[in-house]
């Protein structure tokens, strides 16, 4: 690490490792799944290739990420180490904390549908499990993010190809507002389009919370 706060403090030392610009966004990408260099570059629009290379090297040296063979072919993929994966909790905390910052919408900021996976997983966690298993697709920018209710909560990821009970079309701010509980479904009738079983959408976004 080229820079250090030089403080014997847990927060300072954590920031020595992940506090540089782009580091936590690299972690965000790898919390979704291991990724090849090109996939990381595509998922981090705006990062220079030489800077991405430097950040990956620093995170690997620190023990946050590791290189491994990709599932297909002989390409190298980057993945979080077990210690690096423990960043999920603080990253999820920052996502919850960011809710007031997200209500104004993206403005001129870039947006990719895949960036919904981690926030939806975070914001929908802790809901009472649905009695029935539902699969709901969130359609954004030609991509489908799948939210599946389970007996233990929800699972969020790319659409796995299975039939969906419903598909929701709305902008990202509306979807995040519903997931965060800032918006209610009955207040967004003019903002969303539901194709399929509306009960599935209610099960995802309007489940009763635990008392």
Coordinates of N, CA and C in Angstrom, one line a residue:
X1 N 0.8 -1.2 0.0 CA 0.0 0.0 0.0 C 0.9 1.2 0.0
X2 N 0.6 2.2 -1.0 CA 1.5 3.3 -1.1 C 1.2 4.4 -0.1
X3 N 0.0 4.5 0.4 CA -0.4 5.5 1.4 C -1.0 4.9 2.6
X4 N -0.7 5.5 3.8 CA -1.3 5.0 5.0 C -1.6 6.2 5.9
X5 N -2.7 6.1 6.7 CA -3.0 7.1 7.6 C -2.0 7.2 8.8
X6 N -1.3 6.1 9.0 CA -0.3 6.0 10.1 C -0.9 6.1 11.4
X7 N -2.1 5.5 11.6 CA -2.8 5.6 12.9 C -3.1 4.1 13.3
X8 N -2.8 3.9 14.6 CA -3.2 2.5 15.1 C -4.6 2.5 15.6
X9 N -5.5 2.5 14.6 CA -6.9 2.5 14.8 C -7.5 1.6 13.7
X10 N -8.5 0.7 14.1 CA -9.1 -0.2 13.2 C -9.7 0.4 12.0
X11 N -10.4 1.5 12.2 CA -11.0 2.2 11.0 C -9.9 2.7 10.1
X12 N -8.8 3.3 10.6 CA -7.8 3.9 9.8 C -7.1 2.7 9.0
X13 N -6.8 1.6 9.7 CA -6.1 0.5 9.0 C -7.0 -0.1 8.0
X14 N -8.3 -0.2 8.2 CA -9.3 -0.7 7.2 C -9.3 0.2 6.0
X15 N -9.3 1.5 6.2 CA -9.2 2.5 5.1 C -7.9 2.4 4.4
X16 N -6.8 2.1 5.1 CA -5.6 1.9 4.4 C -5.7 0.9 3.3
X17 N -6.5 -0.1 3.5 CA -6.7 -1.2 2.6 C -7.8 -1.0 1.5
X18 N -8.9 -0.5 2.0 CA -10.1 -0.4 1.0 C -10.5 1.1 0.8
X19 N -9.8 2.0 1.4 CA -10.3 3.4 1.3 C -10.0 4.1 0.0
X20 N -9.0 3.6 -0.8 CA -8.7 4.3 -2.0 C -9.9 4.2 -3.0
X21 N -10.0 5.3 -3.8 CA -11.1 5.4 -4.8 C -11.1 4.1 -5.6
X22 N -12.3 3.6 -5.9 CA -12.6 2.4 -6.7 C -12.5 1.1 -5.9
X23 N -11.8 1.0 -4.8 CA -11.5 -0.3 -4.1 C -12.9 -0.9 -3.6
X24 N -13.7 -0.1 -3.0 CA -15.0 -0.7 -2.5 C -15.9 -1.1 -3.7
X25 N -15.8 -0.4 -4.8 CA -16.6 -0.7 -5.9 C -16.1 -2.0 -6.6
X26 N -14.8 -2.2 -6.6 CA -14.3 -3.5 -7.0 C -14.9 -4.6 -6.1
X27 N -14.9 -4.4 -4.8 CA -15.4 -5.3 -3.8 C -16.9 -5.6 -4.1
X28 N -17.6 -4.5 -4.4 CA -19.1 -4.6 -4.8 C -19.2 -5.6 -5.9
X29 N -18.4 -5.5 -7.0 CA -18.6 -6.4 -8.1 C -18.3 -7.8 -7.7
X30 N -17.3 -8.0 -6.9 CA -16.9 -9.4 -6.5 C -17.8 -10.0 -5.5
X31 N -18.5 -9.1 -4.7 CA -19.5 -9.7 -3.8 C -20.7 -10.3 -4.6
X32 N -20.9 -9.9 -5.8 CA -21.9 -10.5 -6.7 C -21.4 -11.9 -7.2
X33 N -20.2 -11.9 -7.7 CA -19.6 -13.2 -8.2 C -18.2 -12.9 -8.6
X34 N -17.3 -14.0 -8.6 CA -16.0 -13.8 -9.2 C -16.1 -13.2 -10.6
X35 N -15.1 -12.5 -11.0 CA -15.1 -11.9 -12.3 C -13.7 -11.8 -13.0
X36 N -13.7 -11.9 -14.3 CA -12.5 -11.7 -15.0 C -12.2 -10.2 -15.1
X37 N -11.0 -9.9 -15.5 CA -10.5 -8.5 -15.6 C -11.5 -7.7 -16.5
X38 N -11.8 -8.3 -17.7 CA -12.6 -7.6 -18.6 C -14.0 -7.3 -18.1
X39 N -14.6 -8.3 -17.3 CA -15.9 -8.1 -16.7 C -15.8 -7.0 -15.7
X40 N -14.7 -7.0 -14.9 CA -14.6 -5.9 -13.9 C -14.5 -4.5 -14.6
X41 N -13.8 -4.4 -15.6 CA -13.6 -3.2 -16.4 C -15.0 -2.7 -16.9
X42 N -15.8 -3.7 -17.5 CA -17.1 -3.4 -18.0 C -18.0 -2.9 -16.9
X43 N -17.9 -3.5 -15.7 CA -18.8 -3.2 -14.6 C -18.4 -2.0 -13.8
X44 N -17.3 -1.4 -14.2 CA -16.8 -0.2 -13.5 C -16.5 0.9 -14.5
X45 N -17.6 1.3 -15.2 CA -17.3 2.4 -16.2 C -16.7 3.6 -15.6
X46 N -15.7 4.1 -16.3 CA -15.0 5.3 -15.8 C -13.6 5.0 -15.2
X47 N -13.3 3.8 -14.9 CA -12.0 3.5 -14.3 C -11.0 3.2 -15.4
X48 N -9.9 3.8 -15.3 CA -8.8 3.6 -16.3 C -8.2 2.2 -16.1
X49 N -7.8 1.6 -17.2 CA -7.3 0.2 -17.1 C -6.1 0.1 -16.3
X50 N -5.2 1.1 -16.3 CA -4.0 1.0 -15.5 C -4.3 1.1 -14.0
X51 N -5.4 2.0 -13.7 CA -5.8 2.1 -12.3 C -6.4 0.9 -11.8
X52 N -7.2 0.2 -12.6 CA -7.9 -1.1 -12.2 C -6.8 -2.1 -11.9
X53 N -5.8 -2.2 -12.8 CA -4.7 -3.1 -12.6 C -4.0 -2.8 -11.2
X54 N -3.7 -1.5 -11.0 CA -3.1 -1.2 -9.7 C -4.0 -1.5 -8.5
X55 N -5.2 -1.2 -8.6 CA -6.1 -1.5 -7.5 C -6.2 -3.0 -7.2
X56 N -6.3 -3.8 -8.3 CA -6.4 -5.2 -8.1 C -5.1 -5.8 -7.5
X57 N -4.0 -5.3 -7.9 CA -2.7 -5.7 -7.3 C -2.7 -5.3 -5.8
X58 N -3.1 -4.1 -5.4 CA -3.1 -3.7 -4.0 C -4.0 -4.6 -3.2
X59 N -5.2 -4.8 -3.7 CA -6.2 -5.6 -2.9 C -5.7 -7.1 -2.8
X60 N -5.0 -7.6 -3.8 CA -4.5 -8.9 -3.8 C -3.3 -9.0 -2.8
X61 N -2.4 -8.0 -2.8 CA -1.3 -8.0 -1.8 C -1.8 -7.9 -0.4
X62 N -2.9 -7.2 -0.2 CA -3.5 -7.0 1.2 C -4.3 -8.3 1.6
X63 N -4.5 -9.2 0.7 CA -5.2 -10.4 1.1 C -6.7 -10.3 1.0
X64 N -7.2 -9.3 0.3 CA -8.7 -9.1 0.1 C -9.2 -9.9 -1.0
X65 N -8.5 -10.0 -2.1 CA -8.9 -10.8 -3.3 C -7.8 -11.7 -3.6
X66 N -8.2 -12.7 -4.5 CA -7.2 -13.7 -5.0 C -7.6 -14.0 -6.4
X67 N -6.6 -14.5 -7.1 CA -6.8 -15.0 -8.5 C -7.0 -16.5 -8.5
X68 N -8.0 -16.9 -9.4 CA -8.2 -18.3 -9.5 C -8.6 -18.5 -11.0
X69 N -8.6 -19.8 -11.4 CA -9.1 -20.1 -12.8 C -10.6 -19.9 -12.9
X70 N -11.0 -19.3 -14.0 CA -12.4 -19.1 -14.2 C -13.0 -20.5 -14.5
X71 N -14.3 -20.6 -14.3 CA -15.0 -21.8 -14.5 C -15.0 -22.3 -15.9
X72 N -14.9 -21.4 -16.9 CA -14.8 -21.8 -18.3 C -13.5 -21.4 -18.8
X73 N -12.8 -22.3 -19.5 CA -11.5 -22.0 -20.1 C -10.4 -21.8 -19.1
X74 N -9.3 -21.3 -19.6 CA -8.1 -21.1 -18.7 C -7.9 -19.7 -18.3
X75 N -8.9 -18.8 -18.4 CA -8.8 -17.4 -18.0 C -8.7 -17.3 -16.5
X76 N -8.1 -16.2 -16.1 CA -8.0 -15.9 -14.7 C -9.2 -15.1 -14.2
X77 N -9.8 -15.4 -13.1 CA -10.9 -14.6 -12.5 C -10.4 -14.1 -11.1
X78 N -10.9 -13.0 -10.7 CA -10.7 -12.5 -9.4 C -11.8 -12.8 -8.5
X79 N -11.5 -13.1 -7.3 CA -12.6 -13.5 -6.3 C -12.1 -12.9 -4.9
X80 N -13.1 -12.7 -4.1 CA -12.8 -12.3 -2.7 C -12.2 -13.5 -1.9
X81 N -11.3 -13.2 -1.1 CA -10.8 -14.3 -0.1 C -11.9 -14.4 1.0
X82 N -11.8 -15.4 1.8 CA -12.8 -15.4 2.9 C -12.8 -14.2 3.8
X83 N -11.6 -13.6 4.0 CA -11.5 -12.4 4.8 C -12.1 -11.2 4.0
X84 N -11.8 -11.2 2.7 CA -12.4 -10.1 1.9 C -13.9 -10.2 1.8
X85 N -14.4 -11.4 1.8 CA -15.9 -11.6 1.8 C -16.6 -11.0 3.0
X86 N -15.8 -10.9 4.1 CA -16.4 -10.3 5.3 C -16.7 -8.8 5.2
X87 N -16.3 -8.2 4.1 CA -16.7 -6.8 3.8 C -18.1 -6.7 3.4
X88 N -18.8 -7.8 3.2 CA -20.2 -7.8 2.9 C -21.0 -7.0 3.9
X89 N -20.8 -7.2 5.2 CA -21.6 -6.6 6.2 C -21.4 -5.1 6.2
X90 N -20.1 -4.5 6.2 CA -20.0 -3.1 6.2 C -20.5 -2.5 4.9
X91 N -20.3 -3.2 3.7 CA -20.8 -2.7 2.5 C -22.4 -2.6 2.5
X92 N -23.0 -3.6 3.0 CA -24.5 -3.6 3.2 C -24.9 -2.4 4.1
X93 N -24.1 -2.2 5.2 CA -24.4 -1.1 6.0 C -24.4 0.3 5.3
X94 N -23.4 0.4 4.5 CA -23.3 1.7 3.7 C -24.4 1.8 2.7
X95 N -24.9 0.7 2.1 CA -26.0 0.7 1.2 C -27.2 1.2 1.9
X96 N -27.5 0.6 3.1 CA -28.7 1.1 3.9 C -28.6 2.5 4.3
X97 N -27.4 3.0 4.7 CA -27.1 4.3 5.1 C -27.3 5.3 3.9
X98 N -27.1 4.8 2.7 CA -27.2 5.7 1.5 C -28.6 6.0 1.0
X99 N -29.6 5.4 1.6 CA -31.0 5.5 1.1 C -31.4 7.0 0.9
X100 N -31.1 7.9 1.8 CA -31.5 9.3 1.5 C -30.8 9.9 0.3
X101 N -29.6 9.4 0.0 CA -28.8 9.9 -1.1 C -29.3 9.4 -2.4
X102 N -30.2 8.3 -2.4 CA -30.6 7.7 -3.6 C -32.0 8.2 -4.1
X103 N -32.7 8.8 -3.2 CA -34.1 9.2 -3.5 C -34.3 10.1 -4.6
X104 N -33.2 10.9 -4.9 CA -33.3 11.9 -6.0 C -33.2 11.3 -7.4
X105 N -32.8 10.0 -7.4 CA -32.6 9.4 -8.7 C -31.2 9.5 -9.2
X106 N -30.9 8.9 -10.4 CA -29.5 8.9 -10.9 C -29.0 10.2 -11.4
X107 N -29.9 11.1 -11.9 CA -29.5 12.3 -12.5 C -28.6 12.0 -13.7
X108 N -27.4 12.5 -13.8 CA -26.5 12.2 -14.9 C -25.5 11.1 -14.6
X109 N -25.7 10.5 -13.4 CA -24.8 9.3 -13.1 C -25.1 8.1 -13.9
X110 N -24.0 7.3 -14.2 CA -24.2 6.1 -14.9 C -25.0 5.1 -14.0
X111 N -25.7 4.2 -14.7 CA -26.4 3.1 -14.0 C -26.4 1.9 -14.8
X112 N -26.2 0.7 -14.1 CA -26.2 -0.6 -14.7 C -27.2 -1.4 -13.9
X113 N -28.0 -2.2 -14.6 CA -29.0 -3.1 -13.9 C -28.4 -4.0 -12.9
X114 N -27.1 -4.5 -13.2 CA -26.5 -5.4 -12.3 C -26.2 -4.8 -10.9
X115 N -26.1 -3.4 -10.9 CA -25.8 -2.8 -9.6 C -27.0 -2.8 -8.7
X116 N -28.2 -3.3 -9.1 CA -29.3 -3.5 -8.2 C -29.2 -4.8 -7.4
X117 N -28.4 -5.7 -7.8 CA -28.4 -7.0 -7.1 C -28.0 -6.9 -5.6
X118 N -26.9 -6.2 -5.3 CA -26.5 -6.1 -3.9 C -27.4 -5.2 -3.1
X119 N -27.9 -4.0 -3.6 CA -28.8 -3.2 -2.9 C -30.1 -3.9 -2.6
X120 N -30.7 -4.6 -3.6 CA -32.0 -5.3 -3.4 C -31.8 -6.4 -2.3
X121 N -30.7 -7.2 -2.4 CA -30.4 -8.2 -1.4 C -30.4 -7.6 0.0
X122 N -29.7 -6.4 0.1 CA -29.5 -5.8 1.4 C -30.8 -5.2 1.9
X123 N -31.6 -4.4 1.1 CA -32.7 -3.7 1.5 C -33.9 -4.7 1.8
X124 N -34.0 -5.8 1.1 CA -35.1 -6.7 1.3 C -34.8 -7.8 2.4
X125 N -33.6 -7.8 2.9 CA -33.2 -8.7 3.9 C -34.0 -8.4 5.2
X126 N -34.3 -9.4 6.0 CA -35.0 -9.2 7.2 C -36.5 -9.2 7.1
X127 N -37.1 -9.3 5.9 CA -38.5 -9.4 5.7 C -39.0 -10.7 6.1
X128 N -40.2 -10.8 6.5 CA -40.8 -12.1 6.9 C -40.9 -13.0 5.6
X129 N -40.4 -14.2 5.7 CA -40.4 -15.1 4.5 C -41.8 -15.3 4.0
X130 N -42.0 -15.3 2.7 CA -43.3 -15.5 2.1 C -43.7 -17.0 2.2
X131 N -45.0 -17.2 2.4 CA -45.5 -18.6 2.5 C -45.4 -19.3 1.2
X132 N -45.4 -18.6 0.1 CA -45.3 -19.2 -1.2 C -44.0 -18.7 -1.8
X133 N -43.4 -19.6 -2.6 CA -42.1 -19.2 -3.3 C -42.5 -18.5 -4.6
X134 N -42.0 -17.3 -4.8 CA -42.3 -16.5 -6.0 C -41.0 -16.1 -6.7
X135 N -41.0 -15.9 -8.0 CA -39.9 -15.4 -8.8 C -40.4 -14.2 -9.5
X136 N -39.8 -13.0 -9.2 CA -40.2 -11.8 -9.9 C -39.0 -11.2 -10.6
X137 N -39.2 -10.8 -11.8 CA -38.1 -10.2 -12.6 C -38.3 -8.7 -12.6
X138 N -37.1 -8.0 -12.4 CA -37.1 -6.5 -12.4 C -36.4 -6.2 -13.8
X139 N -37.2 -5.6 -14.7 CA -36.7 -5.3 -16.0 C -36.2 -3.9 -16.1
X140 N -34.9 -3.7 -16.4 CA -34.2 -2.4 -16.5 C -33.2 -2.4 -17.6
X141 N -33.3 -1.5 -18.5 CA -32.3 -1.3 -19.6 C -32.1 -2.6 -20.3
X142 N -33.1 -3.4 -20.6 CA -33.0 -4.6 -21.3 C -32.5 -5.8 -20.6
X143 N -32.3 -5.6 -19.3 CA -31.7 -6.7 -18.4 C -32.8 -7.1 -17.4
X144 N -32.7 -8.3 -17.0 CA -33.6 -8.8 -15.9 C -32.8 -9.2 -14.7
X145 N -33.2 -8.6 -13.6 CA -32.7 -9.0 -12.3 C -33.8 -9.8 -11.6
X146 N -33.5 -11.0 -11.1 CA -34.5 -11.9 -10.5 C -34.5 -11.8 -9.0
X147 N -35.7 -11.6 -8.4 CA -35.9 -11.6 -7.0 C -36.8 -12.8 -6.7
X148 N -36.2 -13.7 -5.9 CA -36.9 -15.0 -5.5 C -37.2 -15.0 -4.0
X149 N -38.5 -15.2 -3.7 CA -38.7 -15.4 -2.2 C -38.5 -16.8 -1.9
X150 N -37.9 -17.0 -0.7 CA -37.7 -18.4 -0.2 C -38.2 -18.4 1.3
X151 N -38.2 -19.6 1.8 CA -38.7 -19.7 3.2 C -37.8 -19.1 4.2
X152 N -36.6 -18.7 3.8 CA -35.7 -18.0 4.7 C -35.5 -16.5 4.4
X153 N -36.2 -16.0 3.3 CA -36.1 -14.6 3.0 C -36.1 -14.4 1.5
X154 N -35.2 -13.7 0.9 CA -35.1 -13.5 -0.5 C -33.7 -13.8 -1.1
X155 N -33.7 -14.1 -2.4 CA -32.5 -14.3 -3.1 C -32.5 -13.4 -4.3
X156 N -31.5 -12.7 -4.6 CA -31.4 -11.7 -5.7 C -30.2 -12.1 -6.6
X157 N -30.4 -12.1 -7.9 CA -29.4 -12.3 -8.8 C -29.8 -12.1 -10.3
X158 N -29.0 -12.4 -11.2 CA -29.4 -12.3 -12.6 C -30.5 -13.4 -12.9
X159 N -31.3 -13.1 -13.9 CA -32.4 -14.1 -14.2 C -31.8 -15.4 -14.6
X160 N -32.2 -16.5 -14.0 CA -31.6 -17.8 -14.3 C -32.3 -18.6 -15.4
X161 N -33.2 -17.9 -16.1 CA -33.9 -18.6 -17.2 C -35.2 -19.3 -16.9
X162 N -35.5 -19.5 -15.6 CA -36.7 -20.1 -15.2 C -37.9 -19.1 -15.4
X163 N -39.1 -19.7 -15.5 CA -40.3 -18.9 -15.6 C -40.5 -18.0 -14.4
X164 N -41.0 -16.8 -14.7 CA -41.2 -15.8 -13.7 C -42.7 -15.6 -13.4
X165 N -43.0 -15.4 -12.2 CA -44.4 -15.2 -11.8 C -44.9 -13.8 -12.3
X166 N -44.0 -12.8 -12.3 CA -44.3 -11.5 -12.7 C -43.0 -10.8 -13.1
X167 N -43.2 -9.7 -13.9 CA -42.1 -8.9 -14.3 C -42.5 -7.4 -14.0
X168 N -41.6 -6.7 -13.4 CA -41.9 -5.3 -13.0 C -41.0 -4.4 -13.8
X169 N -41.6 -3.4 -14.4 CA -40.8 -2.4 -15.2 C -41.0 -1.1 -14.5
X170 N -39.9 -0.5 -14.1 CA -39.9 0.8 -13.5 C -38.4 1.3 -13.5
X171 N -38.3 2.6 -13.1 CA -36.9 3.1 -13.1 C -36.2 2.7 -11.8
X172 N -34.9 2.8 -11.8 CA -34.1 2.3 -10.7 C -34.5 3.0 -9.3
X173 N -34.8 4.3 -9.3 CA -35.1 5.0 -8.1 C -36.4 4.4 -7.5
X174 N -37.4 4.1 -8.4 CA -38.6 3.6 -7.9 C -38.4 2.2 -7.3
X175 N -37.7 1.3 -7.9 CA -37.4 0.0 -7.4 C -36.7 0.1 -6.1
X176 N -35.7 0.9 -6.0 CA -34.9 1.1 -4.7 C -35.8 1.7 -3.6
X177 N -36.7 2.6 -4.0 CA -37.6 3.2 -3.0 C -38.5 2.1 -2.5
X178 N -39.0 1.3 -3.3 CA -39.9 0.2 -2.9 C -39.1 -0.8 -1.9
X179 N -37.9 -1.1 -2.3 CA -37.2 -2.1 -1.5 C -36.8 -1.5 -0.2
X180 N -36.5 -0.2 -0.1 CA -36.1 0.5 1.1 C -37.3 0.8 2.0
X181 N -38.6 0.6 1.5 CA -39.7 1.0 2.2 C -40.1 2.4 2.2
X182 N -39.4 3.2 1.4 CA -39.7 4.6 1.3 C -40.9 4.9 0.4
X183 N -41.2 4.0 -0.5 CA -42.3 4.0 -1.4 C -43.2 2.7 -1.1
X184 N -44.5 2.9 -1.2 CA -45.4 1.7 -1.1 C -46.0 1.4 -2.5
X185 N -46.3 0.2 -2.8 CA -46.8 -0.2 -4.1 C -48.0 0.6 -4.5
X186 N -48.9 0.8 -3.5 CA -50.2 1.5 -3.9 C -49.9 3.0 -4.3
X187 N -48.7 3.5 -3.9 CA -48.4 4.9 -4.3 C -47.6 5.0 -5.6
X188 N -47.3 3.9 -6.2 CA -46.5 3.9 -7.4 C -47.2 3.3 -8.7
X189 N -48.5 3.3 -8.6 CA -49.2 2.8 -9.8 C -48.9 3.4 -11.1
X190 N -48.6 4.7 -11.1 CA -48.3 5.4 -12.3 C -46.8 5.3 -12.7
X191 N -46.0 4.7 -11.8 CA -44.6 4.7 -12.0 C -44.1 3.3 -12.4
X192 N -44.9 2.3 -12.2 CA -44.5 0.9 -12.5 C -45.5 0.2 -13.4
X193 N -45.0 -0.8 -14.1 CA -45.8 -1.6 -15.0 C -45.6 -3.1 -14.5
X194 N -46.6 -3.8 -14.2 CA -46.6 -5.1 -13.7 C -47.2 -6.1 -14.7
X195 N -46.4 -7.0 -15.2 CA -46.9 -8.0 -16.1 C -46.9 -9.4 -15.4
X196 N -48.0 -10.0 -15.3 CA -48.1 -11.2 -14.5 C -48.9 -11.1 -13.2
X197 N -48.5 -11.9 -12.2 CA -49.3 -12.0 -11.0 C -48.8 -10.9 -10.0
X198 N -49.7 -9.9 -9.8 CA -49.4 -8.8 -8.9 C -49.2 -9.3 -7.5
X199 N -49.7 -10.5 -7.1 CA -49.5 -11.0 -5.8 C -48.0 -11.3 -5.5
X200 N -47.3 -11.7 -6.6 CA -45.9 -12.0 -6.5 C -45.1 -10.7 -6.2
X201 N -45.5 -9.6 -6.8 CA -44.8 -8.4 -6.6 C -45.1 -7.9 -5.2
X202 N -46.4 -8.0 -4.7 CA -46.7 -7.6 -3.3 C -45.9 -8.5 -2.3
X203 N -45.7 -9.8 -2.6 CA -44.9 -10.6 -1.7 C -43.5 -10.2 -1.6
X204 N -42.9 -9.6 -2.7 CA -41.5 -9.2 -2.6 C -41.4 -7.8 -1.9
X205 N -42.3 -6.9 -2.3 CA -42.1 -5.5 -1.9 C -43.0 -5.1 -0.7
X206 N -44.1 -5.8 -0.4 CA -44.9 -5.4 0.7 C -45.2 -6.6 1.7
X207 N -44.1 -7.4 2.0 CA -44.3 -8.4 2.9 C -44.4 -7.8 4.3
X208 N -45.1 -8.5 5.3 CA -45.1 -8.0 6.6 C -43.8 -8.1 7.2
X209 N -43.4 -7.0 8.0 CA -42.1 -7.1 8.7 C -42.2 -7.8 10.0
X210 N -41.1 -8.3 10.5 CA -41.1 -9.0 11.7 C -41.3 -8.0 12.8
X211 N -42.1 -8.3 13.8 CA -42.3 -7.4 15.0 C -41.2 -7.6 16.0

